[in-house]
């Protein structure tokens, strides 16, 4: 099961766990895989706290996931601080969108946040707001891998990360995107099929993975989108991937910082309960469909704005949903892939890693028996 990228990172098995929870990232890294902390929701100061904690609790290495979209409102604006950019972009958000989002939450009796817990509107969705996050990452030697979730990172970011001795890669949903990453000199790509949770394209994993592997040659490729057991890990490696990039799988582990009511929503869901929607972030994102996604999809309601403007509208709803998950059950932001239909119990992260390995080995043994008949 050990592949080239394992040797480059010094990990035991090529199982990568994207998560917004530092406890999950640490548990996966300590179990032999690589925990990858999603940084988009953290201010630089908060990210410093998270990575310092990981340094203290991870025996080996970990990764960090950033979001620098290829296209977004405000791209190309030079010389502004993150605060100045936030103020400028806020002027582009129609009040009608804010009022509509507030009405959905009010209609479902979701309490408002206390005055001292109001969130920043602009998170790490732009090059301007990501730059300080990168500075933080470079201060932490155990952060050996950086991934960009949306598009090819800017040239200066690639050089900065690689110049520090770290690996940098990006997610792709098509062969075209993968070739853009290769031509930019990235170290690896993450091939995410449309089954995957969060931002995804329209091509299924079974079709996408072998196409990308054939197109990029010897460049390491990690498979994502619909991986929830060792059989699926085995299929990814059989198609030429060097590892499995997983995300939804870690929403229902003991260590996940997911409120019990929201976690139960994931456990109860089937694979037919997801939808690709622009209603939260402004870009197509797979999540559980609910009253929120359906409200934004109607013909008589506002169309979602582009990134990052839509999230400037919805960040209040994200925070209120996390703080009041029982009240927000029908309007919560629940990003997850179609593999949610397999997530029907709560497990420890280390046990999930061991289960994936055991199921992978069972799959290989089954194929070997067929080959030896």
Short mmCIF file of N, CA, C and O in Angstrom, two decimals, residues 52 88 110 145 148-149 155 227-228 246 263 280 284 309 339 368:
data_model
loop_
_atom_site.label_atom_id
_atom_site.label_comp_id
_atom_site.label_asym_id
_atom_site.label_seq_id
_atom_site.Cartn_x
_atom_site.Cartn_y
_atom_site.Cartn_z
N UNK A 52 0.05 25.34 16.16
CA UNK A 52 0.88 25.13 17.35
C UNK A 52 0.39 23.91 18.11
O UNK A 52 1.19 23.08 18.59
N UNK A 88 -14.40 46.67 0.86
CA UNK A 88 -14.69 46.98 -0.54
C UNK A 88 -15.68 45.98 -1.12
O UNK A 88 -16.63 46.36 -1.81
N UNK A 110 -33.95 30.17 14.24
CA UNK A 110 -32.55 30.01 14.60
C UNK A 110 -32.09 31.27 15.33
O UNK A 110 -32.15 32.36 14.76
N UNK A 145 2.75 19.55 3.83
CA UNK A 145 1.97 19.52 2.60
C UNK A 145 0.95 20.64 2.62
O UNK A 145 0.31 20.90 3.64
N UNK A 148 -4.39 23.37 -2.41
CA UNK A 148 -5.33 24.43 -2.74
C UNK A 148 -6.62 23.80 -3.24
O UNK A 148 -6.60 22.98 -4.17
N UNK A 149 -7.73 24.19 -2.66
CA UNK A 149 -8.98 23.51 -2.94
C UNK A 149 -9.66 23.95 -4.23
O UNK A 149 -10.48 23.21 -4.76
N UNK A 155 1.59 31.71 -9.08
CA UNK A 155 3.00 31.31 -9.21
C UNK A 155 3.82 31.65 -7.96
O UNK A 155 4.67 30.85 -7.53
N UNK A 227 -14.89 8.00 -1.40
CA UNK A 227 -14.07 6.97 -0.74
C UNK A 227 -14.45 6.90 0.73
O UNK A 227 -14.26 7.86 1.48
N UNK A 228 -15.00 5.75 1.12
CA UNK A 228 -15.42 5.56 2.49
C UNK A 228 -15.01 4.23 3.08
O UNK A 228 -15.22 3.98 4.27
N UNK A 246 -9.56 11.70 1.46
CA UNK A 246 -10.89 11.51 2.02
C UNK A 246 -11.31 12.75 2.80
O UNK A 246 -10.47 13.49 3.31
N UNK A 263 -24.20 15.89 13.52
CA UNK A 263 -23.63 14.60 13.21
C UNK A 263 -24.72 13.57 12.97
O UNK A 263 -24.62 12.72 12.07
N UNK A 280 -24.44 28.36 -0.54
CA UNK A 280 -23.64 28.76 0.61
C UNK A 280 -22.36 29.50 0.22
O UNK A 280 -22.02 30.51 0.82
N UNK A 284 -20.38 25.70 -7.08
CA UNK A 284 -21.05 24.40 -6.88
C UNK A 284 -20.37 23.60 -5.78
O UNK A 284 -19.17 23.32 -5.84
N UNK A 309 -18.59 36.63 -2.42
CA UNK A 309 -19.71 37.46 -1.98
C UNK A 309 -20.83 36.65 -1.33
O UNK A 309 -21.43 37.09 -0.35
N UNK A 339 -20.95 9.61 -0.34
CA UNK A 339 -20.53 8.52 0.53
C UNK A 339 -21.20 8.62 1.90
O UNK A 339 -21.09 7.71 2.73
N UNK A 368 -6.39 -11.43 -5.89
CA UNK A 368 -5.30 -12.40 -6.09
C UNK A 368 -5.86 -13.81 -6.26
O UNK A 368 -5.35 -14.60 -7.05
#
